Amino acid sequence: MSTPDAKQQKRAKFLQAFSSIRDELIEHMGSENMPQDAIEWYGRNLEYNVPGGKLNRGISVVDGVEILRGGPLSDDEYFKAAVLGWGVEFLQAFFLVSDDMMDASVTRRGQPCWYRVDGVGNIAINDSFMLEGAIYHLLKKHFRSESYYVDLLELFHETTYQTEMGQLVDLITAPEDHVDLNKFSIKKHAFIVQYKTAYYSFYLSVALAMRVCGVPERYTLDGKTIEPYKVALSILLPLGEYFQIQDDFLDYYGTPEQIGKIGTDIVDNKCSWCINIALSVATPEQRQILDENYGRKDAAKEANVKAVYEQVGLADRYFAYEEEAYQRITALINDIPEPALGKDQGFLRREVFTSFLNKIYKRTK
């Protein structure tokens, strides 16, 4: 596992690549004869919304390429992997800017949501589109001549569509202005999580690294036929579910200082893991409290919901779930056949998945 210093160095190097990418994009705006105030607005949009998170999704692309290539990358290899990593971060920024408007969220990453910044407002809708559009400009500029260019385009387009499917189910299951806890279930939550989070937060990063490193659709190893992208999905979707359940739990259990935002899942009527677990074990009296108090913009009613969470031992249930999920995902990873020689390329590596798992196991923010 990386030391804190090594993590900081890795982050700093990745952020250096962002500076180059940002400059490229701003230069492109200039080449399109955009007026200066629009170029400055775009630069502010990029700086405010793209580089401020944990960057795990983007850095994981670089990590995956290094692992699959079996060693350090050249400067050119690193930058191309970083462009793809930042592509994932741009996609994340596109989702967050628009999602915060849909949810009427207040803070994101310890600062006001972009649409709440003075003078931004509904312009944030177009700004979110521009964040998404930047991905395809970067892909064309840096990968147009590569044999896997279309694979990259398909990955970003398909993952975006899957995420939007998940967002649709989330929005119609739990509209803020109409609370109906009968629409909620553990199964519905699992579907939303898979589509809204797991594909873009986990599978996308690994699949991009696999494409860059020439991992084929199938190969034979020790007499077994392996379909590596299906294997990756079978691990990364449960990993994504675990990550989102962490997020749901931290929204209730974490402090704003920890998680960089004010937890709003209860007042926003979110179909979160927490409410679904509480509903699955609640007594009739507790269920009535949840029906009467969940999804209301009222601090006292939010406190009533949290009191039920305490009564049903939600924290203990979460910590038990976390251990079970960790052991289950670790077992899936250990089932991946690996080639005998450490530097053989074109094969899946367990370390691609363990590096992801180690980044999120027992996280507190």
PDB file of N, CA, C and O in Angstrom, residues 230-301:
ATOM      1  N   LYS A 230     -15.478  -9.158 -18.859  1.00  0.00           N
ATOM      2  CA  LYS A 230     -16.563  -9.710 -18.051  1.00  0.00           C
ATOM      3  C   LYS A 230     -16.082  -9.996 -16.623  1.00  0.00           C
ATOM      4  O   LYS A 230     -16.811  -9.770 -15.650  1.00  0.00           O
ATOM      5  N   VAL A 231     -14.846 -10.496 -16.516  1.00  0.00           N
ATOM      6  CA  VAL A 231     -14.269 -10.729 -15.183  1.00  0.00           C
ATOM      7  C   VAL A 231     -14.170  -9.414 -14.421  1.00  0.00           C
ATOM      8  O   VAL A 231     -14.523  -9.327 -13.241  1.00  0.00           O
ATOM      9  N   ALA A 232     -13.698  -8.368 -15.118  1.00  0.00           N
ATOM     10  CA  ALA A 232     -13.567  -7.052 -14.478  1.00  0.00           C
ATOM     11  C   ALA A 232     -14.925  -6.554 -13.984  1.00  0.00           C
ATOM     12  O   ALA A 232     -15.053  -6.063 -12.849  1.00  0.00           O
ATOM     13  N   LEU A 233     -15.938  -6.699 -14.821  1.00  0.00           N
ATOM     14  CA  LEU A 233     -17.283  -6.268 -14.408  1.00  0.00           C
ATOM     15  C   LEU A 233     -17.765  -7.039 -13.182  1.00  0.00           C
ATOM     16  O   LEU A 233     -18.380  -6.465 -12.274  1.00  0.00           O
ATOM     17  N   SER A 234     -17.492  -8.346 -13.146  1.00  0.00           N
ATOM     18  CA  SER A 234     -17.991  -9.185 -12.046  1.00  0.00           C
ATOM     19  C   SER A 234     -17.386  -8.779 -10.707  1.00  0.00           C
ATOM     20  O   SER A 234     -17.957  -9.078  -9.654  1.00  0.00           O
ATOM     21  N   ILE A 235     -16.247  -8.109 -10.744  1.00  0.00           N
ATOM     22  CA  ILE A 235     -15.598  -7.631  -9.518  1.00  0.00           C
ATOM     23  C   ILE A 235     -15.932  -6.167  -9.257  1.00  0.00           C
ATOM     24  O   ILE A 235     -16.216  -5.766  -8.119  1.00  0.00           O
ATOM     25  N   LEU A 236     -15.930  -5.358 -10.300  1.00  0.00           N
ATOM     26  CA  LEU A 236     -16.031  -3.910 -10.117  1.00  0.00           C
ATOM     27  C   LEU A 236     -17.452  -3.441  -9.829  1.00  0.00           C
ATOM     28  O   LEU A 236     -17.635  -2.403  -9.180  1.00  0.00           O
ATOM     29  N   LEU A 237     -18.459  -4.177 -10.289  1.00  0.00           N
ATOM     30  CA  LEU A 237     -19.826  -3.789  -9.930  1.00  0.00           C
ATOM     31  C   LEU A 237     -20.092  -4.002  -8.435  1.00  0.00           C
ATOM     32  O   LEU A 237     -20.611  -3.094  -7.774  1.00  0.00           O
ATOM     33  N   PRO A 238     -19.732  -5.150  -7.852  1.00  0.00           N
ATOM     34  CA  PRO A 238     -19.863  -5.270  -6.388  1.00  0.00           C
ATOM     35  C   PRO A 238     -18.994  -4.263  -5.636  1.00  0.00           C
ATOM     36  O   PRO A 238     -19.396  -3.747  -4.590  1.00  0.00           O
ATOM     37  N   LEU A 239     -17.809  -3.965  -6.180  1.00  0.00           N
ATOM     38  CA  LEU A 239     -16.937  -2.980  -5.546  1.00  0.00           C
ATOM     39  C   LEU A 239     -17.602  -1.603  -5.570  1.00  0.00           C
ATOM     40  O   LEU A 239     -17.555  -0.849  -4.589  1.00  0.00           O
ATOM     41  N   GLY A 240     -18.244  -1.279  -6.697  1.00  0.00           N
ATOM     42  CA  GLY A 240     -18.955  -0.013  -6.793  1.00  0.00           C
ATOM     43  C   GLY A 240     -20.134   0.067  -5.843  1.00  0.00           C
ATOM     44  O   GLY A 240     -20.418   1.128  -5.269  1.00  0.00           O
ATOM     45  N   GLU A 241     -20.822  -1.063  -5.672  1.00  0.00           N
ATOM     46  CA  GLU A 241     -21.941  -1.092  -4.720  1.00  0.00           C
ATOM     47  C   GLU A 241     -21.439  -0.850  -3.306  1.00  0.00           C
ATOM     48  O   GLU A 241     -22.035  -0.073  -2.543  1.00  0.00           O
ATOM     49  N   TYR A 242     -20.336  -1.491  -2.954  1.00  0.00           N
ATOM     50  CA  TYR A 242     -19.728  -1.286  -1.639  1.00  0.00           C
ATOM     51  C   TYR A 242     -19.367   0.188  -1.445  1.00  0.00           C
ATOM     52  O   TYR A 242     -19.655   0.802  -0.414  1.00  0.00           O
ATOM     53  N   PHE A 243     -18.773   0.814  -2.467  1.00  0.00           N
ATOM     54  CA  PHE A 243     -18.375   2.218  -2.399  1.00  0.00           C
ATOM     55  C   PHE A 243     -19.587   3.116  -2.159  1.00  0.00           C
ATOM     56  O   PHE A 243     -19.557   4.017  -1.317  1.00  0.00           O
ATOM     57  N   GLN A 244     -20.676   2.882  -2.894  1.00  0.00           N
ATOM     58  CA  GLN A 244     -21.854   3.743  -2.751  1.00  0.00           C
ATOM     59  C   GLN A 244     -22.522   3.542  -1.402  1.00  0.00           C
ATOM     60  O   GLN A 244     -23.032   4.501  -0.808  1.00  0.00           O
ATOM     61  N   ILE A 245     -22.529   2.305  -0.908  1.00  0.00           N
ATOM     62  CA  ILE A 245     -23.089   2.064   0.422  1.00  0.00           C
ATOM     63  C   ILE A 245     -22.257   2.794   1.473  1.00  0.00           C
ATOM     64  O   ILE A 245     -22.808   3.371   2.429  1.00  0.00           O
ATOM     65  N   GLN A 246     -20.934   2.806   1.289  1.00  0.00           N
ATOM     66  CA  GLN A 246     -20.084   3.636   2.154  1.00  0.00           C
ATOM     67  C   GLN A 246     -20.534   5.092   2.107  1.00  0.00           C
ATOM     68  O   GLN A 246     -20.651   5.761   3.126  1.00  0.00           O
ATOM     69  N   ASP A 247     -20.736   5.596   0.878  1.00  0.00           N
ATOM     70  CA  ASP A 247     -21.127   6.986   0.680  1.00  0.00           C
ATOM     71  C   ASP A 247     -22.453   7.291   1.381  1.00  0.00           C
ATOM     72  O   ASP A 247     -22.598   8.319   2.043  1.00  0.00           O
ATOM     73  N   ASP A 248     -23.409   6.372   1.219  1.00  0.00           N
ATOM     74  CA  ASP A 248     -24.712   6.547   1.862  1.00  0.00           C
ATOM     75  C   ASP A 248     -24.562   6.578   3.379  1.00  0.00           C
ATOM     76  O   ASP A 248     -25.187   7.405   4.063  1.00  0.00           O
ATOM     77  N   PHE A 249     -23.753   5.684   3.897  1.00  0.00           N
ATOM     78  CA  PHE A 249     -23.561   5.632   5.341  1.00  0.00           C
ATOM     79  C   PHE A 249     -22.860   6.888   5.848  1.00  0.00           C
ATOM     80  O   PHE A 249     -23.251   7.458   6.875  1.00  0.00           O
ATOM     81  N   LEU A 250     -21.832   7.346   5.118  1.00  0.00           N
ATOM     82  CA  LEU A 250     -21.109   8.546   5.545  1.00  0.00           C
ATOM     83  C   LEU A 250     -21.984   9.789   5.481  1.00  0.00           C
ATOM     84  O   LEU A 250     -21.800  10.727   6.259  1.00  0.00           O
ATOM     85  N   ASP A 251     -22.951   9.815   4.560  1.00  0.00           N
ATOM     86  CA  ASP A 251     -23.881  10.942   4.492  1.00  0.00           C
ATOM     87  C   ASP A 251     -24.637  11.090   5.808  1.00  0.00           C
ATOM     88  O   ASP A 251     -24.913  12.211   6.254  1.00  0.00           O
ATOM     89  N   TYR A 252     -24.945   9.946   6.427  1.00  0.00           N
ATOM     90  CA  TYR A 252     -25.627   9.953   7.728  1.00  0.00           C
ATOM     91  C   TYR A 252     -24.650  10.062   8.892  1.00  0.00           C
ATOM     92  O   TYR A 252     -24.871  10.816   9.845  1.00  0.00           O
ATOM     93  N   TYR A 253     -23.542   9.351   8.812  1.00  0.00           N
ATOM     94  CA  TYR A 253     -22.665   9.139   9.961  1.00  0.00           C
ATOM     95  C   TYR A 253     -21.475  10.105   9.996  1.00  0.00           C
ATOM     96  O   TYR A 253     -20.932  10.398  11.051  1.00  0.00           O
ATOM     97  N   GLY A 254     -21.042  10.586   8.817  1.00  0.00           N
ATOM     98  CA  GLY A 254     -19.855  11.429   8.751  1.00  0.00           C
ATOM     99  C   GLY A 254     -20.170  12.884   9.044  1.00  0.00           C
ATOM    100  O   GLY A 254     -21.316  13.332   8.948  1.00  0.00           O
ATOM    101  N   THR A 255     -19.147  13.654   9.375  1.00  0.00           N
ATOM    102  CA  THR A 255     -19.313  15.085   9.610  1.00  0.00           C
ATOM    103  C   THR A 255     -19.029  15.847   8.319  1.00  0.00           C
ATOM    104  O   THR A 255     -18.342  15.337   7.432  1.00  0.00           O
ATOM    105  N   PRO A 256     -19.546  17.080   8.187  1.00  0.00           N
ATOM    106  CA  PRO A 256     -19.240  17.879   6.994  1.00  0.00           C
ATOM    107  C   PRO A 256     -17.736  18.071   6.785  1.00  0.00           C
ATOM    108  O   PRO A 256     -17.264  18.133   5.643  1.00  0.00           O
ATOM    109  N   GLU A 257     -16.985  18.143   7.882  1.00  0.00           N
ATOM    110  CA  GLU A 257     -15.526  18.294   7.764  1.00  0.00           C
ATOM    111  C   GLU A 257     -14.905  17.049   7.136  1.00  0.00           C
ATOM    112  O   GLU A 257     -13.952  17.133   6.368  1.00  0.00           O
ATOM    113  N   GLN A 258     -15.448  15.907   7.451  1.00  0.00           N
ATOM    114  CA  GLN A 258     -14.964  14.640   6.892  1.00  0.00           C
ATOM    115  C   GLN A 258     -15.276  14.516   5.411  1.00  0.00           C
ATOM    116  O   GLN A 258     -14.407  14.224   4.599  1.00  0.00           O
ATOM    117  N   ILE A 259     -16.551  14.714   5.076  1.00  0.00           N
ATOM    118  CA  ILE A 259     -17.015  14.336   3.734  1.00  0.00           C
ATOM    119  C   ILE A 259     -17.092  15.505   2.761  1.00  0.00           C
ATOM    120  O   ILE A 259     -17.372  15.310   1.583  1.00  0.00           O
ATOM    121  N   GLY A 260     -16.808  16.729   3.241  1.00  0.00           N
ATOM    122  CA  GLY A 260     -16.744  17.879   2.340  1.00  0.00           C
ATOM    123  C   GLY A 260     -18.091  18.418   1.910  1.00  0.00           C
ATOM    124  O   GLY A 260     -18.166  19.243   1.004  1.00  0.00           O
ATOM    125  N   LYS A 261     -19.164  17.936   2.529  1.00  0.00           N
ATOM    126  CA  LYS A 261     -20.499  18.448   2.204  1.00  0.00           C
ATOM    127  C   LYS A 261     -21.409  18.179   3.388  1.00  0.00           C
ATOM    128  O   LYS A 261     -21.071  17.423   4.303  1.00  0.00           O
ATOM    129  N   ILE A 262     -22.572  18.812   3.368  1.00  0.00           N
ATOM    130  CA  ILE A 262     -23.581  18.574   4.393  1.00  0.00           C
ATOM    131  C   ILE A 262     -24.429  17.384   3.939  1.00  0.00           C
ATOM    132  O   ILE A 262     -24.958  17.373   2.826  1.00  0.00           O
ATOM    133  N   GLY A 263     -24.541  16.369   4.780  1.00  0.00           N
ATOM    134  CA  GLY A 263     -25.343  15.202   4.421  1.00  0.00           C
ATOM    135  C   GLY A 263     -26.811  15.571   4.287  1.00  0.00           C
ATOM    136  O   GLY A 263     -27.389  16.174   5.202  1.00  0.00           O
ATOM    137  N   THR A 264     -27.404  15.243   3.145  1.00  0.00           N
ATOM    138  CA  THR A 264     -28.790  15.650   2.890  1.00  0.00           C
ATOM    139  C   THR A 264     -29.683  14.486   2.440  1.00  0.00           C
ATOM    140  O   THR A 264     -30.805  14.712   1.999  1.00  0.00           O
ATOM    141  N   ASP A 265     -29.204  13.265   2.497  1.00  0.00           N
ATOM    142  CA  ASP A 265     -29.983  12.141   1.954  1.00  0.00           C
ATOM    143  C   ASP A 265     -31.350  12.004   2.611  1.00  0.00           C
ATOM    144  O   ASP A 265     -32.341  11.684   1.946  1.00  0.00           O
ATOM    145  N   ILE A 266     -31.426  12.236   3.919  1.00  0.00           N
ATOM    146  CA  ILE A 266     -32.703  12.074   4.628  1.00  0.00           C
ATOM    147  C   ILE A 266     -33.692  13.149   4.191  1.00  0.00           C
ATOM    148  O   ILE A 266     -34.824  12.838   3.797  1.00  0.00           O
ATOM    149  N   VAL A 267     -33.284  14.410   4.213  1.00  0.00           N
ATOM    150  CA  VAL A 267     -34.226  15.489   3.864  1.00  0.00           C
ATOM    151  C   VAL A 267     -34.528  15.511   2.371  1.00  0.00           C
ATOM    152  O   VAL A 267     -35.576  16.003   1.944  1.00  0.00           O
ATOM    153  N   ASP A 268     -33.623  14.951   1.553  1.00  0.00           N
ATOM    154  CA  ASP A 268     -33.834  14.928   0.099  1.00  0.00           C
ATOM    155  C   ASP A 268     -34.590  13.700  -0.381  1.00  0.00           C
ATOM    156  O   ASP A 268     -34.725  13.480  -1.583  1.00  0.00           O
ATOM    157  N   ASN A 269     -35.066  12.868   0.560  1.00  0.00           N
ATOM    158  CA  ASN A 269     -35.851  11.676   0.193  1.00  0.00           C
ATOM    159  C   ASN A 269     -35.049  10.712  -0.678  1.00  0.00           C
ATOM    160  O   ASN A 269     -35.578  10.098  -1.611  1.00  0.00           O
ATOM    161  N   LYS A 270     -33.758  10.542  -0.380  1.00  0.00           N
ATOM    162  CA  LYS A 270     -32.907   9.670  -1.196  1.00  0.00           C
ATOM    163  C   LYS A 270     -33.176   8.197  -0.898  1.00  0.00           C
ATOM    164  O   LYS A 270     -33.360   7.799   0.263  1.00  0.00           O
ATOM    165  N   CYS A 271     -33.137   7.396  -1.974  1.00  0.00           N
ATOM    166  CA  CYS A 271     -33.279   5.940  -1.828  1.00  0.00           C
ATOM    167  C   CYS A 271     -31.915   5.361  -1.442  1.00  0.00           C
ATOM    168  O   CYS A 271     -31.268   4.665  -2.211  1.00  0.00           O
ATOM    169  N   SER A 272     -31.479   5.679  -0.224  1.00  0.00           N
ATOM    170  CA  SER A 272     -30.139   5.293   0.210  1.00  0.00           C
ATOM    171  C   SER A 272     -30.151   3.939   0.917  1.00  0.00           C
ATOM    172  O   SER A 272     -31.207   3.430   1.320  1.00  0.00           O
ATOM    173  N   TRP A 273     -28.972   3.383   1.087  1.00  0.00           N
ATOM    174  CA  TRP A 273     -28.822   2.111   1.794  1.00  0.00           C
ATOM    175  C   TRP A 273     -29.368   2.240   3.208  1.00  0.00           C
ATOM    176  O   TRP A 273     -30.019   1.318   3.714  1.00  0.00           O
ATOM    177  N   CYS A 274     -29.142   3.369   3.833  1.00  0.00           N
ATOM    178  CA  CYS A 274     -29.529   3.547   5.236  1.00  0.00           C
ATOM    179  C   CYS A 274     -31.035   3.395   5.434  1.00  0.00           C
ATOM    180  O   CYS A 274     -31.492   2.634   6.296  1.00  0.00           O
ATOM    181  N   ILE A 275     -31.826   4.101   4.629  1.00  0.00           N
ATOM    182  CA  ILE A 275     -33.278   4.018   4.799  1.00  0.00           C
ATOM    183  C   ILE A 275     -33.777   2.624   4.416  1.00  0.00           C
ATOM    184  O   ILE A 275     -34.691   2.092   5.053  1.00  0.00           O
ATOM    185  N   ASN A 276     -33.189   2.010   3.420  1.00  0.00           N
ATOM    186  CA  ASN A 276     -33.642   0.678   3.012  1.00  0.00           C
ATOM    187  C   ASN A 276     -33.362  -0.374   4.077  1.00  0.00           C
ATOM    188  O   ASN A 276     -34.190  -1.264   4.302  1.00  0.00           O
ATOM    189  N   ILE A 277     -32.213  -0.279   4.731  1.00  0.00           N
ATOM    190  CA  ILE A 277     -31.928  -1.205   5.831  1.00  0.00           C
ATOM    191  C   ILE A 277     -32.887  -0.953   6.986  1.00  0.00           C
ATOM    192  O   ILE A 277     -33.448  -1.901   7.573  1.00  0.00           O
ATOM    193  N   ALA A 278     -33.100   0.318   7.310  1.00  0.00           N
ATOM    194  CA  ALA A 278     -34.026   0.637   8.400  1.00  0.00           C
ATOM    195  C   ALA A 278     -35.426   0.119   8.090  1.00  0.00           C
ATOM    196  O   ALA A 278     -36.100  -0.460   8.964  1.00  0.00           O
ATOM    197  N   LEU A 279     -35.895   0.302   6.858  1.00  0.00           N
ATOM    198  CA  LEU A 279     -37.225  -0.183   6.473  1.00  0.00           C
ATOM    199  C   LEU A 279     -37.325  -1.706   6.583  1.00  0.00           C
ATOM    200  O   LEU A 279     -38.385  -2.253   6.931  1.00  0.00           O
ATOM    201  N   SER A 280     -36.223  -2.399   6.296  1.00  0.00           N
ATOM    202  CA  SER A 280     -36.245  -3.868   6.287  1.00  0.00           C
ATOM    203  C   SER A 280     -36.339  -4.475   7.680  1.00  0.00           C
ATOM    204  O   SER A 280     -36.713  -5.642   7.814  1.00  0.00           O
ATOM    205  N   VAL A 281     -36.005  -3.699   8.713  1.00  0.00           N
ATOM    206  CA  VAL A 281     -36.003  -4.253  10.080  1.00  0.00           C
ATOM    207  C   VAL A 281     -36.896  -3.465  11.040  1.00  0.00           C
ATOM    208  O   VAL A 281     -37.005  -3.817  12.219  1.00  0.00           O
ATOM    209  N   ALA A 282     -37.538  -2.399  10.557  1.00  0.00           N
ATOM    210  CA  ALA A 282     -38.309  -1.527  11.444  1.00  0.00           C
ATOM    211  C   ALA A 282     -39.544  -2.228  12.012  1.00  0.00           C
ATOM    212  O   ALA A 282     -40.195  -3.030  11.332  1.00  0.00           O
ATOM    213  N   THR A 283     -39.869  -1.904  13.254  1.00  0.00           N
ATOM    214  CA  THR A 283     -41.144  -2.310  13.844  1.00  0.00           C
ATOM    215  C   THR A 283     -42.255  -1.451  13.224  1.00  0.00           C
ATOM    216  O   THR A 283     -41.965  -0.422  12.589  1.00  0.00           O
ATOM    217  N   PRO A 284     -43.521  -1.838  13.385  1.00  0.00           N
ATOM    218  CA  PRO A 284     -44.607  -0.989  12.859  1.00  0.00           C
ATOM    219  C   PRO A 284     -44.532   0.455  13.379  1.00  0.00           C
ATOM    220  O   PRO A 284     -44.798   1.399  12.632  1.00  0.00           O
ATOM    221  N   GLU A 285     -44.162   0.626  14.633  1.00  0.00           N
ATOM    222  CA  GLU A 285     -44.057   1.980  15.206  1.00  0.00           C
ATOM    223  C   GLU A 285     -42.912   2.756  14.554  1.00  0.00           C
ATOM    224  O   GLU A 285     -43.057   3.945  14.229  1.00  0.00           O
ATOM    225  N   GLN A 286     -41.771   2.084  14.366  1.00  0.00           N
ATOM    226  CA  GLN A 286     -40.630   2.743  13.723  1.00  0.00           C
ATOM    227  C   GLN A 286     -40.949   3.068  12.267  1.00  0.00           C
ATOM    228  O   GLN A 286     -40.570   4.136  11.760  1.00  0.00           O
ATOM    229  N   ARG A 287     -41.652   2.167  11.584  1.00  0.00           N
ATOM    230  CA  ARG A 287     -42.027   2.405  10.198  1.00  0.00           C
ATOM    231  C   ARG A 287     -42.916   3.648  10.092  1.00  0.00           C
ATOM    232  O   ARG A 287     -42.772   4.458   9.170  1.00  0.00           O
ATOM    233  N   GLN A 288     -43.811   3.811  11.042  1.00  0.00           N
ATOM    234  CA  GLN A 288     -44.687   4.981  11.021  1.00  0.00           C
ATOM    235  C   GLN A 288     -43.873   6.265  11.174  1.00  0.00           C
ATOM    236  O   GLN A 288     -44.127   7.264  10.482  1.00  0.00           O
ATOM    237  N   ILE A 289     -42.871   6.231  12.044  1.00  0.00           N
ATOM    238  CA  ILE A 289     -41.997   7.400  12.229  1.00  0.00           C
ATOM    239  C   ILE A 289     -41.260   7.717  10.929  1.00  0.00           C
ATOM    240  O   ILE A 289     -41.176   8.872  10.506  1.00  0.00           O
ATOM    241  N   LEU A 290     -40.769   6.670  10.266  1.00  0.00           N
ATOM    242  CA  LEU A 290     -40.055   6.874   9.006  1.00  0.00           C
ATOM    243  C   LEU A 290     -40.995   7.443   7.943  1.00  0.00           C
ATOM    244  O   LEU A 290     -40.632   8.383   7.216  1.00  0.00           O
ATOM    245  N   ASP A 291     -42.205   6.901   7.846  1.00  0.00           N
ATOM    246  CA  ASP A 291     -43.175   7.389   6.852  1.00  0.00           C
ATOM    247  C   ASP A 291     -43.521   8.857   7.080  1.00  0.00           C
ATOM    248  O   ASP A 291     -43.707   9.612   6.121  1.00  0.00           O
ATOM    249  N   GLU A 292     -43.597   9.245   8.334  1.00  0.00           N
ATOM    250  CA  GLU A 292     -44.045  10.605   8.660  1.00  0.00           C
ATOM    251  C   GLU A 292     -42.919  11.630   8.662  1.00  0.00           C
ATOM    252  O   GLU A 292     -43.190  12.839   8.627  1.00  0.00           O
ATOM    253  N   ASN A 293     -41.678  11.162   8.687  1.00  0.00           N
ATOM    254  CA  ASN A 293     -40.566  12.109   8.865  1.00  0.00           C
ATOM    255  C   ASN A 293     -39.530  12.104   7.743  1.00  0.00           C
ATOM    256  O   ASN A 293     -38.818  13.095   7.563  1.00  0.00           O
ATOM    257  N   TYR A 294     -39.429  11.012   6.975  1.00  0.00           N
ATOM    258  CA  TYR A 294     -38.386  10.923   5.951  1.00  0.00           C
ATOM    259  C   TYR A 294     -38.721  11.832   4.770  1.00  0.00           C
ATOM    260  O   TYR A 294     -39.879  11.976   4.370  1.00  0.00           O
ATOM    261  N   GLY A 295     -37.695  12.472   4.225  1.00  0.00           N
ATOM    262  CA  GLY A 295     -37.864  13.282   3.022  1.00  0.00           C
ATOM    263  C   GLY A 295     -38.496  14.634   3.262  1.00  0.00           C
ATOM    264  O   GLY A 295     -38.959  15.286   2.323  1.00  0.00           O
ATOM    265  N   ARG A 296     -38.496  15.093   4.506  1.00  0.00           N
ATOM    266  CA  ARG A 296     -39.058  16.408   4.828  1.00  0.00           C
ATOM    267  C   ARG A 296     -37.929  17.395   5.130  1.00  0.00           C
ATOM    268  O   ARG A 296     -36.964  17.046   5.790  1.00  0.00           O
ATOM    269  N   LYS A 297     -38.092  18.621   4.635  1.00  0.00           N
ATOM    270  CA  LYS A 297     -37.073  19.658   4.844  1.00  0.00           C
ATOM    271  C   LYS A 297     -37.265  20.270   6.231  1.00  0.00           C
ATOM    272  O   LYS A 297     -37.660  21.428   6.388  1.00  0.00           O
ATOM    273  N   ASP A 298     -37.006  19.463   7.228  1.00  0.00           N
ATOM    274  CA  ASP A 298     -37.283  19.870   8.600  1.00  0.00           C
ATOM    275  C   ASP A 298     -36.249  19.188   9.500  1.00  0.00           C
ATOM    276  O   ASP A 298     -36.159  17.955   9.530  1.00  0.00           O
ATOM    277  N   ALA A 299     -35.479  19.989  10.229  1.00  0.00           N
ATOM    278  CA  ALA A 299     -34.379  19.448  11.041  1.00  0.00           C
ATOM    279  C   ALA A 299     -34.885  18.515  12.133  1.00  0.00           C
ATOM    280  O   ALA A 299     -34.251  17.498  12.450  1.00  0.00           O
ATOM    281  N   ALA A 300     -36.039  18.843  12.717  1.00  0.00           N
ATOM    282  CA  ALA A 300     -36.577  17.995  13.787  1.00  0.00           C
ATOM    283  C   ALA A 300     -37.005  16.639  13.229  1.00  0.00           C
ATOM    284  O   ALA A 300     -36.776  15.592  13.856  1.00  0.00           O
ATOM    285  N   LYS A 301     -37.606  16.642  12.032  1.00  0.00           N
ATOM    286  CA  LYS A 301     -38.015  15.373  11.423  1.00  0.00           C
ATOM    287  C   LYS A 301     -36.803  14.558  10.974  1.00  0.00           C
ATOM    288  O   LYS A 301     -36.798  13.325  11.087  1.00  0.00           O
TER     289      LYS A 301
END
